mmCIF file of C-alpha atoms and ligand atoms in Angstrom:
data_model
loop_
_atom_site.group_PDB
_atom_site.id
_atom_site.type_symbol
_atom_site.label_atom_id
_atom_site.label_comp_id
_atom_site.label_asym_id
_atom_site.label_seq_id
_atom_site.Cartn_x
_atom_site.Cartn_y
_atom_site.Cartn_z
ATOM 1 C CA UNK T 1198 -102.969 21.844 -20.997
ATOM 2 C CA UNK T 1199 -101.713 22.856 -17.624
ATOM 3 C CA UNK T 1200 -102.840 26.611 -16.552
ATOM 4 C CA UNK T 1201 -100.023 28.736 -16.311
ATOM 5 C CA UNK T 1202 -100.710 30.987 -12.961
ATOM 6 C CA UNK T 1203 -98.848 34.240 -12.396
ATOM 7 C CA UNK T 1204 -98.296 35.919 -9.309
ATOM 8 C CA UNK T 1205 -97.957 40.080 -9.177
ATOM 9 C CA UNK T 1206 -96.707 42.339 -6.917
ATOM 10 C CA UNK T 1207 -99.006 45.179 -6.955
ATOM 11 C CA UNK T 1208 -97.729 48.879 -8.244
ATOM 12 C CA UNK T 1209 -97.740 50.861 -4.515
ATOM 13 C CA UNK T 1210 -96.893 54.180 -4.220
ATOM 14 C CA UNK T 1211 -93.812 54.680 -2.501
ATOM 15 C CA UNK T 1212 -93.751 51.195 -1.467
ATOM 16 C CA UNK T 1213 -92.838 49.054 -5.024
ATOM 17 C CA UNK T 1214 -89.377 51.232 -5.289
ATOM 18 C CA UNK T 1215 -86.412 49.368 -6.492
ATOM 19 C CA UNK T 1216 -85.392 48.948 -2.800
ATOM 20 C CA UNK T 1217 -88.396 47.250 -1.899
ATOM 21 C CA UNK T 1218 -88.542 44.941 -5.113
ATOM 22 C CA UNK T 1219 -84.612 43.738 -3.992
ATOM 23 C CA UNK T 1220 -86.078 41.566 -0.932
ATOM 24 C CA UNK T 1221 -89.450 40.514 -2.630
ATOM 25 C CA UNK T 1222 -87.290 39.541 -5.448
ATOM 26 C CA UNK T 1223 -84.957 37.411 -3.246
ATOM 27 C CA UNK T 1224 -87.917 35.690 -2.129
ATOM 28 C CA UNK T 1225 -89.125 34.617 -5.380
ATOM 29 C CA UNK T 1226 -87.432 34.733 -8.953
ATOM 30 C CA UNK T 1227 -90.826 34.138 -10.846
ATOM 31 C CA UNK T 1228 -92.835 36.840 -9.586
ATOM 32 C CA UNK T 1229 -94.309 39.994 -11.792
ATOM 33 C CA UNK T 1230 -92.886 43.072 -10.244
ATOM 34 C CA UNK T 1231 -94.242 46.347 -10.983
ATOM 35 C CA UNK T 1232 -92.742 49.694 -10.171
ATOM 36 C CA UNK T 1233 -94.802 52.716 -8.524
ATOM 37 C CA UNK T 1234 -97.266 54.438 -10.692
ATOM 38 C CA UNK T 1235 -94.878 56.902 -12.475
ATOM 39 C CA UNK T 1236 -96.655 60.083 -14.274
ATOM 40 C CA UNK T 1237 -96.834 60.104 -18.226
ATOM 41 C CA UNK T 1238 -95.817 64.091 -18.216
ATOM 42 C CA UNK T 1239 -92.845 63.522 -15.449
ATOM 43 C CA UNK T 1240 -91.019 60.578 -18.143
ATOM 44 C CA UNK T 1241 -91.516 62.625 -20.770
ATOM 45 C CA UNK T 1242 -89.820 65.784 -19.519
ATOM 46 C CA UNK T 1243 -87.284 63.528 -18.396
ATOM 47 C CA UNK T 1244 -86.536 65.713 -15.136
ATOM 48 C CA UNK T 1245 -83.396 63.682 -13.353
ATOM 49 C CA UNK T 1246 -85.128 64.171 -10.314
ATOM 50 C CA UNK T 1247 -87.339 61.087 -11.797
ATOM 51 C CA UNK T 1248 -84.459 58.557 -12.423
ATOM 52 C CA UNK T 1249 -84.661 56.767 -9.201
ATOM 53 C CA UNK T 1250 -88.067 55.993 -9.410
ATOM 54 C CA UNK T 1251 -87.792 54.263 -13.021
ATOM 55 C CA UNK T 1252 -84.456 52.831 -11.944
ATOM 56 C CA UNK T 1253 -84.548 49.063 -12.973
ATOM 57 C CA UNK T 1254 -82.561 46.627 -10.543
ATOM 58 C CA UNK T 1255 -80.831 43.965 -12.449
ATOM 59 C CA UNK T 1256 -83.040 40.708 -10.852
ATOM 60 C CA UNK T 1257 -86.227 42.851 -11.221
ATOM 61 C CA UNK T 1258 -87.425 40.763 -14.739
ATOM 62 C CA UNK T 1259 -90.163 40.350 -15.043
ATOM 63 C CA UNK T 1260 -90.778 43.578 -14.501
ATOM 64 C CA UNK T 1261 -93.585 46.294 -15.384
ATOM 65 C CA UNK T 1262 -93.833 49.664 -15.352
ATOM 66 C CA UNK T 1263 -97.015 51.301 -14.272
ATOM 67 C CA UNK T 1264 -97.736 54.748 -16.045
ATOM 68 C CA UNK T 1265 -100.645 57.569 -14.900
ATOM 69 C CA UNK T 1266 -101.941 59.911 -16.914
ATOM 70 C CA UNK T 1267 -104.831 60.930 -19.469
ATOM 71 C CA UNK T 1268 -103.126 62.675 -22.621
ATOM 72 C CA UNK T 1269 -103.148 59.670 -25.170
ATOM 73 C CA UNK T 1270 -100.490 61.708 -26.693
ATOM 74 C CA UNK T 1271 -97.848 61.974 -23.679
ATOM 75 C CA UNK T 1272 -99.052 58.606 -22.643
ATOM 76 C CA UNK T 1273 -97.752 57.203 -25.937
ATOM 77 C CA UNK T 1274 -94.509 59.313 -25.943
ATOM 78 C CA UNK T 1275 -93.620 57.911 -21.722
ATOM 79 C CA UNK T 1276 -94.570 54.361 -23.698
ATOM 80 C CA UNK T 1277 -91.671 54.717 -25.577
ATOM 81 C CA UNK T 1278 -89.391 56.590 -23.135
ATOM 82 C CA UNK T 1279 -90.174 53.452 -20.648
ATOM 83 C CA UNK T 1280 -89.717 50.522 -23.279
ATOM 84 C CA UNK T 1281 -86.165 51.556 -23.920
ATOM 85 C CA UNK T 1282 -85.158 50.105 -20.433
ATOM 86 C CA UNK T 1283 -86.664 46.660 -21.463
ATOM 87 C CA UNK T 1284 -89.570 46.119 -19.057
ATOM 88 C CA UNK T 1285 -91.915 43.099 -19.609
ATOM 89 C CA UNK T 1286 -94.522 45.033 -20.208
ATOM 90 C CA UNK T 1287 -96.259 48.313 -19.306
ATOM 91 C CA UNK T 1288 -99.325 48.896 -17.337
ATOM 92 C CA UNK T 1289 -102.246 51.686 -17.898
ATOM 93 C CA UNK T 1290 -103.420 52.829 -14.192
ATOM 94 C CA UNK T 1291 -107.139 53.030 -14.141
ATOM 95 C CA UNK T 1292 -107.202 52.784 -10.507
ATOM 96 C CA UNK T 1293 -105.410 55.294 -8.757
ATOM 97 C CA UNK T 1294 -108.838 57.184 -6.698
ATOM 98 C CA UNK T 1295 -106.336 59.601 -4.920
ATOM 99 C CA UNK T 1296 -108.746 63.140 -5.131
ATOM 100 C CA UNK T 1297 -105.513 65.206 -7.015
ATOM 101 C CA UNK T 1298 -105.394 62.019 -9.839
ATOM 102 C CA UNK T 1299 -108.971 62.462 -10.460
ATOM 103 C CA UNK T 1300 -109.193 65.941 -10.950
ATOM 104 C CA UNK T 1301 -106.524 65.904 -13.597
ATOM 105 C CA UNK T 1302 -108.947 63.061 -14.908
ATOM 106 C CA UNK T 1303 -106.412 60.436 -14.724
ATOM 107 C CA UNK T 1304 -106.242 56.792 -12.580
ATOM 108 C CA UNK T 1305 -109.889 55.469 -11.773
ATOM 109 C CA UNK T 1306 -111.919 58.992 -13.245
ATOM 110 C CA UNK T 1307 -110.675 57.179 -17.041
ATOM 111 C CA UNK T 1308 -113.421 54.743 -15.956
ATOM 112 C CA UNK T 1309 -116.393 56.876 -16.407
ATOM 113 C CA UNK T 1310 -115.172 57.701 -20.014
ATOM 114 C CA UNK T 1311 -114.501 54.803 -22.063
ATOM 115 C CA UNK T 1312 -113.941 57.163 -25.518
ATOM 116 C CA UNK T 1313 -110.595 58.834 -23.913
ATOM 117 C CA UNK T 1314 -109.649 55.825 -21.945
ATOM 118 C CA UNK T 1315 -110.312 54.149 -25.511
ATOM 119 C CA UNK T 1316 -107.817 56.674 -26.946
ATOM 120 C CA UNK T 1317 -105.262 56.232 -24.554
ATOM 121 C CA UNK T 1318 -104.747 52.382 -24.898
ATOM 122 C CA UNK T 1319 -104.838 52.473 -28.480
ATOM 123 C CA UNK T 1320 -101.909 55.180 -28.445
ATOM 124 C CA UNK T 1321 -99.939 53.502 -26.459
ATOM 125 C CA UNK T 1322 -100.415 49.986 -28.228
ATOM 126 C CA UNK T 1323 -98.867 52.173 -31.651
ATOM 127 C CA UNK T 1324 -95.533 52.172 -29.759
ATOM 128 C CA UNK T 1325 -95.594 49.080 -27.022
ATOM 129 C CA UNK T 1326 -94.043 46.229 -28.039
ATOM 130 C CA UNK T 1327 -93.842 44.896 -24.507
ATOM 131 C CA UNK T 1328 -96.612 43.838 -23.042
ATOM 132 C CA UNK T 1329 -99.832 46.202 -22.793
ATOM 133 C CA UNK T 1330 -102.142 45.891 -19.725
ATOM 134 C CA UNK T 1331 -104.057 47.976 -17.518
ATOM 135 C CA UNK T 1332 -105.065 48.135 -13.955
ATOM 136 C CA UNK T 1333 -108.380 49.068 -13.290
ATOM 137 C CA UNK T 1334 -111.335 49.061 -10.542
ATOM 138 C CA UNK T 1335 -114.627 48.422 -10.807
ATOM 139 C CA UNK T 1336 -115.763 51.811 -11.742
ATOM 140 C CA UNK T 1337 -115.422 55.478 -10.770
ATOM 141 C CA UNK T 1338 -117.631 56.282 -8.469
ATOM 142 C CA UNK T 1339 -120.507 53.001 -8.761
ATOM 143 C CA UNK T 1340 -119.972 49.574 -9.743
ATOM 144 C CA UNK T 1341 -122.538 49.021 -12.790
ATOM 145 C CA UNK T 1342 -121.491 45.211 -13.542
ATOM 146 C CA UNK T 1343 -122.843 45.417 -17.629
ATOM 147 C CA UNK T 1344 -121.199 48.625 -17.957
ATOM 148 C CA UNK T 1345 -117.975 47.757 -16.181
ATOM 149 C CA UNK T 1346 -118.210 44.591 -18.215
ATOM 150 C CA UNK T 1347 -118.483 46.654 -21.648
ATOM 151 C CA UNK T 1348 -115.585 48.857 -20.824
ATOM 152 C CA UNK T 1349 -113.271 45.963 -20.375
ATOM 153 C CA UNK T 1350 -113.877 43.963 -23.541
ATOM 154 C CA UNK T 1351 -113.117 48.415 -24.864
ATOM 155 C CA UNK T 1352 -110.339 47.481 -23.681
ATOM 156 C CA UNK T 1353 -109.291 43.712 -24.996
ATOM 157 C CA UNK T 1354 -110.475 44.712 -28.624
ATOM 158 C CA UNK T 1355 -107.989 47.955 -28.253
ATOM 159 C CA UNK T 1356 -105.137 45.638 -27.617
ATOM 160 C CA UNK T 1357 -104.621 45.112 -24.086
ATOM 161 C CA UNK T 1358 -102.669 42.039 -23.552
ATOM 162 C CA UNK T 1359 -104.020 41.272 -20.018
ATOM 163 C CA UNK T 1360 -106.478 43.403 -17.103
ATOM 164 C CA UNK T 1361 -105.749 43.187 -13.856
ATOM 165 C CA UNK T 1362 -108.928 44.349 -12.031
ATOM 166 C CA UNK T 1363 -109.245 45.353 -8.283
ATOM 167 C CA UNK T 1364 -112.910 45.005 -7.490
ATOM 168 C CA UNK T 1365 -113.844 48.045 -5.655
ATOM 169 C CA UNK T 1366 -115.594 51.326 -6.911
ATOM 170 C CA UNK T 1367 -112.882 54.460 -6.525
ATOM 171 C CA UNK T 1368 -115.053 56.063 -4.081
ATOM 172 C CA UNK T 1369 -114.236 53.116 -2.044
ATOM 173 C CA UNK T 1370 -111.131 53.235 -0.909
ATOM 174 C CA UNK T 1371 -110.371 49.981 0.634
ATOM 175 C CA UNK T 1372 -113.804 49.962 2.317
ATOM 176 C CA UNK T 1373 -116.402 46.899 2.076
ATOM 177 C CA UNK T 1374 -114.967 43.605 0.895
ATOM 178 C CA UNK T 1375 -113.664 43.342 -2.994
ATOM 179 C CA UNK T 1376 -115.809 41.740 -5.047
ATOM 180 C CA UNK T 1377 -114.222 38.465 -6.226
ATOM 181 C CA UNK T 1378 -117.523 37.678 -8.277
ATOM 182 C CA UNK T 1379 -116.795 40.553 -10.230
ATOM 183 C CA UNK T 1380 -113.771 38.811 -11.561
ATOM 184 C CA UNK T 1381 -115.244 35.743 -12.007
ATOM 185 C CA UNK T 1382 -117.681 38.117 -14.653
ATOM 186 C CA UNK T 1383 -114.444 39.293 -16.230
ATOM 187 C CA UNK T 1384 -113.060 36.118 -16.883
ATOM 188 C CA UNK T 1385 -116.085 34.255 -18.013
ATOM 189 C CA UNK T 1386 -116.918 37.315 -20.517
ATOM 190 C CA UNK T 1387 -113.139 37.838 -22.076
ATOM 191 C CA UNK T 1388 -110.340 35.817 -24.009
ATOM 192 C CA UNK T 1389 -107.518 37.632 -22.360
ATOM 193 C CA UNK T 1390 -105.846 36.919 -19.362
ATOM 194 C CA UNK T 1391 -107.612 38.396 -16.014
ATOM 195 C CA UNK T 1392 -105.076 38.655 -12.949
ATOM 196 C CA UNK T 1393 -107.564 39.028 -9.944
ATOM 197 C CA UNK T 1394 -106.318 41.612 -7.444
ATOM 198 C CA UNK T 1395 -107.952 42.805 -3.642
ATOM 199 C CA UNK T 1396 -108.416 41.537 0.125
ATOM 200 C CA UNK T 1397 -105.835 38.702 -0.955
ATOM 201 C CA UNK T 1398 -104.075 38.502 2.522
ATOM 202 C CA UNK T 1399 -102.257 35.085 3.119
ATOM 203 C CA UNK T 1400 -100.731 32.142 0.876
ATOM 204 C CA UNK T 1401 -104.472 30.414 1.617
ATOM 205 C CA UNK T 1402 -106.396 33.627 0.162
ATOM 206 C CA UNK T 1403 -104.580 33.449 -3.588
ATOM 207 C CA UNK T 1404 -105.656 29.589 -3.497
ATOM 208 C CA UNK T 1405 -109.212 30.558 -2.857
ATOM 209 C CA UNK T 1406 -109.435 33.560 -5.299
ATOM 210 C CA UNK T 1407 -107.755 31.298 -8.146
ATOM 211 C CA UNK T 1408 -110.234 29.072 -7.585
ATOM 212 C CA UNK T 1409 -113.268 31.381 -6.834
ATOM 213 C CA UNK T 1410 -112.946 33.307 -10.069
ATOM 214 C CA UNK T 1411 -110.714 30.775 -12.576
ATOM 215 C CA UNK T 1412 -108.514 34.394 -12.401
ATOM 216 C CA UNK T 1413 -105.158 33.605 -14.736
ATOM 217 C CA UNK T 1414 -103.204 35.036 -11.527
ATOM 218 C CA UNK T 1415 -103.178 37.077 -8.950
ATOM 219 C CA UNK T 1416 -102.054 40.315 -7.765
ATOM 220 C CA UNK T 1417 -100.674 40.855 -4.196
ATOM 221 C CA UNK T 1418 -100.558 45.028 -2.717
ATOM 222 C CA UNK T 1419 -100.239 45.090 1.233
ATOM 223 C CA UNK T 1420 -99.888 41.900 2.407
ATOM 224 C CA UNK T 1421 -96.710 41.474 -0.150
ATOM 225 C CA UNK T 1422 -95.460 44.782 2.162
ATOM 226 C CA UNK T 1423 -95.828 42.877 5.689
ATOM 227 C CA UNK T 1424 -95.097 39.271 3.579
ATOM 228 C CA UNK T 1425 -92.090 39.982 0.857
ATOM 229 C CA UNK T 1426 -92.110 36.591 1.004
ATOM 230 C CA UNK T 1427 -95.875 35.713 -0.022
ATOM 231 C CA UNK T 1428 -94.967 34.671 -3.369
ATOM 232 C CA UNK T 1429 -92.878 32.300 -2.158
ATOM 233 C CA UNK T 1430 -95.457 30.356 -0.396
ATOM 234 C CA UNK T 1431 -97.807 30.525 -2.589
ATOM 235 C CA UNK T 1432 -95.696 29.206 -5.061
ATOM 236 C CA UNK T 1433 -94.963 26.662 -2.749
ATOM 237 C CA UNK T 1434 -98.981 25.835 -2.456
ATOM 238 C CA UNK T 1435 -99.004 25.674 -6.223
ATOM 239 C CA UNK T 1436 -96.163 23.308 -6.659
ATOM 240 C CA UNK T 1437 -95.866 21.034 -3.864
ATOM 241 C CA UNK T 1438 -99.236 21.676 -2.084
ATOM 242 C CA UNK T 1439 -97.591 23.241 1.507
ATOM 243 C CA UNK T 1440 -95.475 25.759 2.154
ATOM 244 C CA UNK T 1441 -93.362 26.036 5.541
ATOM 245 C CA UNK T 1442 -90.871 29.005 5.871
ATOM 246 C CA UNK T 1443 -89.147 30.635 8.464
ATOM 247 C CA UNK T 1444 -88.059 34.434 8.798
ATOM 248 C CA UNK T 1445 -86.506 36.818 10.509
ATOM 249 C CA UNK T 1446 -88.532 39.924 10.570
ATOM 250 C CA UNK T 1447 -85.911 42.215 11.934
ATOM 251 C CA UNK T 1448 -83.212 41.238 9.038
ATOM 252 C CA UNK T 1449 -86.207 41.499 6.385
ATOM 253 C CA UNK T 1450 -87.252 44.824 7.909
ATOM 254 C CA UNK T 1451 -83.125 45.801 7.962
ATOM 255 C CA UNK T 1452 -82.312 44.809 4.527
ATOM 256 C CA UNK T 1453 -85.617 47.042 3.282
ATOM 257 C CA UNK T 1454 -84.569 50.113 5.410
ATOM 258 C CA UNK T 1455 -81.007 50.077 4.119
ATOM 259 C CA UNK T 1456 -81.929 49.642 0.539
ATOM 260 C CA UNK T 1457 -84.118 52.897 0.854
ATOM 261 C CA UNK T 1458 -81.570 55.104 2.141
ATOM 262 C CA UNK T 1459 -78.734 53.460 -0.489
ATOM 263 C CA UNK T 1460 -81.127 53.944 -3.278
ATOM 264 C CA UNK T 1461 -83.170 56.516 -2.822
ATOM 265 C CA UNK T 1462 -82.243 60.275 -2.366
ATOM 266 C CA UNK T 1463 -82.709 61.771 1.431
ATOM 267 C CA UNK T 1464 -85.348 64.150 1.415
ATOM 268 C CA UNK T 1465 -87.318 61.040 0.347
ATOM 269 C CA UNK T 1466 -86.051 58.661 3.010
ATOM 270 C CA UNK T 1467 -88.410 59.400 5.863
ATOM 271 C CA UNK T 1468 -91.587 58.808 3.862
ATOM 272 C CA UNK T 1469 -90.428 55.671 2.013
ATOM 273 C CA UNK T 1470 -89.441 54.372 5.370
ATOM 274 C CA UNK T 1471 -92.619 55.316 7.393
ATOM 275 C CA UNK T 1472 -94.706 53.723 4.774
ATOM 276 C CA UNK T 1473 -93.096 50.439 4.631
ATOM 277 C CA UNK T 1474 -92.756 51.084 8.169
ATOM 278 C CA UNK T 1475 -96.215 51.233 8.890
ATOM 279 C CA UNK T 1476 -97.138 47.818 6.808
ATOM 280 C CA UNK T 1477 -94.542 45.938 7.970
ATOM 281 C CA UNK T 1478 -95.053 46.528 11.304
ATOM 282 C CA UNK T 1479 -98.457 44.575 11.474
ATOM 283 C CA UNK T 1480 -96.214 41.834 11.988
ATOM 284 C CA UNK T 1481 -95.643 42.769 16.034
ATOM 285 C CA UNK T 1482 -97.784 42.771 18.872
ATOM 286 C CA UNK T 1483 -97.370 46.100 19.576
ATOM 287 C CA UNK T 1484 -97.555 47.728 16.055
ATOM 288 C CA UNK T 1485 -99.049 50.990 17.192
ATOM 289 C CA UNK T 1486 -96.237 51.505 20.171
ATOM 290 C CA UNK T 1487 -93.836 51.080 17.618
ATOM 291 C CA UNK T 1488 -95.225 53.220 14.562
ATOM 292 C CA UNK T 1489 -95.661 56.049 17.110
ATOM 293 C CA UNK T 1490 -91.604 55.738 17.872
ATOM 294 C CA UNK T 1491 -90.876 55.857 14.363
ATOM 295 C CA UNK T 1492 -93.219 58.796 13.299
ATOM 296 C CA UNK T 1493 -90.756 60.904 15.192
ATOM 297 C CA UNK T 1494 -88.145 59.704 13.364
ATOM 298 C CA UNK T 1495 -86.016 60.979 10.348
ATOM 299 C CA UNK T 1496 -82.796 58.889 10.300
ATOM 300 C CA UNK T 1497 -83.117 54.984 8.752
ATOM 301 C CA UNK T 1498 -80.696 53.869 11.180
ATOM 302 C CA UNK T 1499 -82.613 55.012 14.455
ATOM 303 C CA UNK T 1500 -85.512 53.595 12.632
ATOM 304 C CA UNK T 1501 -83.497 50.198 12.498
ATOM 305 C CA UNK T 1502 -82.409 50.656 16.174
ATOM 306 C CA UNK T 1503 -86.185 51.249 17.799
ATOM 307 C CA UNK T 1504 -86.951 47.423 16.164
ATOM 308 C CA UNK T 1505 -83.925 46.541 17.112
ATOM 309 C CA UNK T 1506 -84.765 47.386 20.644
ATOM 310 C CA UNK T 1507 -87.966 46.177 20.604
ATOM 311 C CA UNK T 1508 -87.086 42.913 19.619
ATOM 312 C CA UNK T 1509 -84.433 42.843 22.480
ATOM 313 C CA UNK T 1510 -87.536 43.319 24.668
ATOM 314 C CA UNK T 1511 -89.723 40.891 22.648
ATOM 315 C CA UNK T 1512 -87.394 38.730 21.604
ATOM 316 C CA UNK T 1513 -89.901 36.182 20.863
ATOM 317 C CA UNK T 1514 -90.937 38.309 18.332
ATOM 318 C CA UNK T 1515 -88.487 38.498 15.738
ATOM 319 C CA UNK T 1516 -88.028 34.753 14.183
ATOM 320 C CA UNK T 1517 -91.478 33.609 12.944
ATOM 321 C CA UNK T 1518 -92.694 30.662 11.011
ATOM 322 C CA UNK T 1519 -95.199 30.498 8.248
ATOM 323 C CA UNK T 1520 -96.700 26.864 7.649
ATOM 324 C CA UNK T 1521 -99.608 25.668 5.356
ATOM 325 C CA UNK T 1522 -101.223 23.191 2.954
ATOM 326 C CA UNK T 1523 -103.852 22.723 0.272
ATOM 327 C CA UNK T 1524 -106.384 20.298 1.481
ATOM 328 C CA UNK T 1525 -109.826 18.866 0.433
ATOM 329 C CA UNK T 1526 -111.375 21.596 -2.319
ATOM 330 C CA UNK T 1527 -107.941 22.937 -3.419
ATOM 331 C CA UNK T 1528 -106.533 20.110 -4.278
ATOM 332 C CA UNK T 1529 -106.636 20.220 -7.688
ATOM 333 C CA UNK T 1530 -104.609 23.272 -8.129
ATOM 334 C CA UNK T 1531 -101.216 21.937 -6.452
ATOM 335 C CA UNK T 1532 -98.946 21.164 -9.697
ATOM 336 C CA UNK T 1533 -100.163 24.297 -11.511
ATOM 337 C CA UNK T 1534 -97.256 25.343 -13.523
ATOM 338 C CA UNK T 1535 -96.593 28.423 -12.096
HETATM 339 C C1 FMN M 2511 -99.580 52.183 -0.166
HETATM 340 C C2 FMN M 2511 -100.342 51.850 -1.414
HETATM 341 C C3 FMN M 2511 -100.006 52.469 -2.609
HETATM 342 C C4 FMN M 2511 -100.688 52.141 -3.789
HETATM 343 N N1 FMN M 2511 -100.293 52.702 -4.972
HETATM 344 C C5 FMN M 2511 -100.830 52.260 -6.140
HETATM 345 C C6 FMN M 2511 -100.295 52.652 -7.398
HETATM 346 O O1 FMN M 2511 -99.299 53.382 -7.480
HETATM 347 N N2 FMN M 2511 -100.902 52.181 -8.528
HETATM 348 C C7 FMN M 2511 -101.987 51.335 -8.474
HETATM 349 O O2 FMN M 2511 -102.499 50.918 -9.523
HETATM 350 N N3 FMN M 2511 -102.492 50.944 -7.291
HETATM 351 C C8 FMN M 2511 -101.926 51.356 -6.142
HETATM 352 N N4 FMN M 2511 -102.387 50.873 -4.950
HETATM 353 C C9 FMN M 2511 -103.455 49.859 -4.954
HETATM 354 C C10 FMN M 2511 -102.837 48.445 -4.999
HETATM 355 O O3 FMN M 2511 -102.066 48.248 -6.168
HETATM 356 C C11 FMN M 2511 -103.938 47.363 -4.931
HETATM 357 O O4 FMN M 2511 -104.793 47.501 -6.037
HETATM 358 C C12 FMN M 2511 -104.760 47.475 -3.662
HETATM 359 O O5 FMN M 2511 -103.923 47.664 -2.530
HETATM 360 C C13 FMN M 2511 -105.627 46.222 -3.459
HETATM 361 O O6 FMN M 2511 -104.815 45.087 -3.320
HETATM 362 P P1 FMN M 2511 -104.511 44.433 -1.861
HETATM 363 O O7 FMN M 2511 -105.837 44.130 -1.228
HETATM 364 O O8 FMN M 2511 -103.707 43.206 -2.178
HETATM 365 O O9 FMN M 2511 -103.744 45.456 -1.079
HETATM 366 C C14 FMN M 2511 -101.744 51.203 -3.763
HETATM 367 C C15 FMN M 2511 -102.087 50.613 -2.543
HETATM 368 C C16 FMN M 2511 -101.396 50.907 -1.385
HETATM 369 C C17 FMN M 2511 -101.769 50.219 -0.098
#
């Protein structure tokens, strides 16, 4: 039987809002898109000022909601607030190593107590009919491979549906390289899917991490914010073995900007524009020049101008072409239903 391989955008903070999904949807229909991590206690006392961030576009299926928290109670109850708007599936974040999450014992600190983490999936599997996964690293604050190993098949015989694991301890950050062999461990010791996620940064990258770890799919976090279009190629590698697309950054970069401010309300413009900003940007020369000019900014469309005018000044700068192709060792993935 042909292996099924998924593709993910990963849940970002302030990056994975509706606005954002729009263009990495338009890119590629298939694609898993998650929303931000959204807090258990927030959905359930259903404050308005939450409704944009669990707004669902229409084109966003498959789609996942990422929830953050550690009351298996509340968790359950934003389960069933969030599976009212008809999401794919809803994810448990395990991850988040932010030091304000961890105090409140939530995101990656759930990882050094499997008993409440324990509690909190089986809650939330009472009430989820969607899908049930959850994102995790590779442990709080070390990376013990048997114990790591131990939690996760906690979490397969509690019902998780699939794990997406990031293979860095929380007190890493994004420091050394993830751990790819890690996943390889997850997938060889459990039946349920295991979407590989970290340091994936091109079209080339997924290939190898597919085949490095026999992962069921992978997940895609910053270089889907410089590359909405990653999926795309990828896809491309899967199906037809090469991918060759052409882009124009500043329209990309445009279309983002003026989603956020339609979408989003304005005292949260600036930051959801810096951030992308600041990702997107590692796609010119001069990336620093130009974050510097936008730090000062607070309007989207003078943000839109300063590229504008760069790209008048660099106007080699702004149509770019992506090319690629699966030879020798990854052959045998091309024509991998995707
Ligand atoms: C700006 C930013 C925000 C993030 N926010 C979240 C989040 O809300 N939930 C989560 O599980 N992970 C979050 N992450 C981690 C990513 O989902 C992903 O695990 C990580 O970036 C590694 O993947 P990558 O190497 O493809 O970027 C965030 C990462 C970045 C860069």
């Amino acid at each position: 039987m042909e292996k099924e391989i998924k593709l993910f955008l990963a849940p970002m903070a302030e990056i994975t809002t509706a606005a954002f999904r729009k263009t990495v949807r338009s890119f590629s229909p298939q694609a898993v898109l998650y929303s931000e991590m959204l807090s258990a206690a927030a959905i359930v006392s259903g404050g308005m000022h939450n409704e944009y961030l669990l707004k669902k576009n229409e084109d966003d299926d498959p789609f996942v909601y990422q929830i953050l928290g550690g009351d298996p109670e509340l968790m359950k109850r934003a389960c069933i607030a969030l599976q009212e708007r008809g999401p794919l599936g809803i994810d448990i974040n395990m991850g988040c190593s932010a030091p304000e999450i961890i105090k409140k014992f939530q995101g990656c600190r759930l990882l050094s107590d499997i008993k409440i983490a324990e509690k909190i999936v089986k809650s939330c599997r009472e009430v989820c009919k969607c899908l049930l996964s959850v994102k995790m690293r590779s442990g709080f604050e070390e990376t013990d491979v048997d114990y790591i190993v131990d939690f996760a098949l906690m979490l397969q015989d509690a019902g998780v549906d699939y794990i997406t694991i990031h293979p860095r301890h929380g007190k890493l950050s994004f420091k050394r390289k993830a751990d790819w062999g890690l996943i390889k461990e997850f997938k060889e010791k459990l039946s349920i899917p295991v979407i590989a996620n970290g340091d994936i940064l091109t079209p080339e990258d997924a290939i190898s991490c597919l085949e490095e770890t026999g992962s069921d799919g992978v997940m895609i976090g910053r270089a889907a914010i410089a590359s909405p279009w990653i999926f795309y190629s990828i896809d491309m590698l899967l199906k037809r073995g090469f991918y060759d697309l052409t882009v124009d950054l500043f329209d990309i970069y445009k279309d983002v900007m003026e989603s956020i401010a339609d979408t989003l309300p304005e005292n949260l413009h600036k930051s959801r524009a810096h951030r992308f900003s600041f990702y997107y940007f590692k796609n010119f020369v001069f990336s620093h020049e130009l974050m510097n000019k936008i730090r000062v900014l607070d309007r989207i469309d003078l943000m839109i101008n300063t590229l504008r005018d760069y790209l008048e000044r660099n106007p080699h700068e702004r149509v770019k072409s992506f090319k690629g192709g699966l030879y020798g060792i990854h052959e045998d993935l091309a024509g991998s239903r995707y």
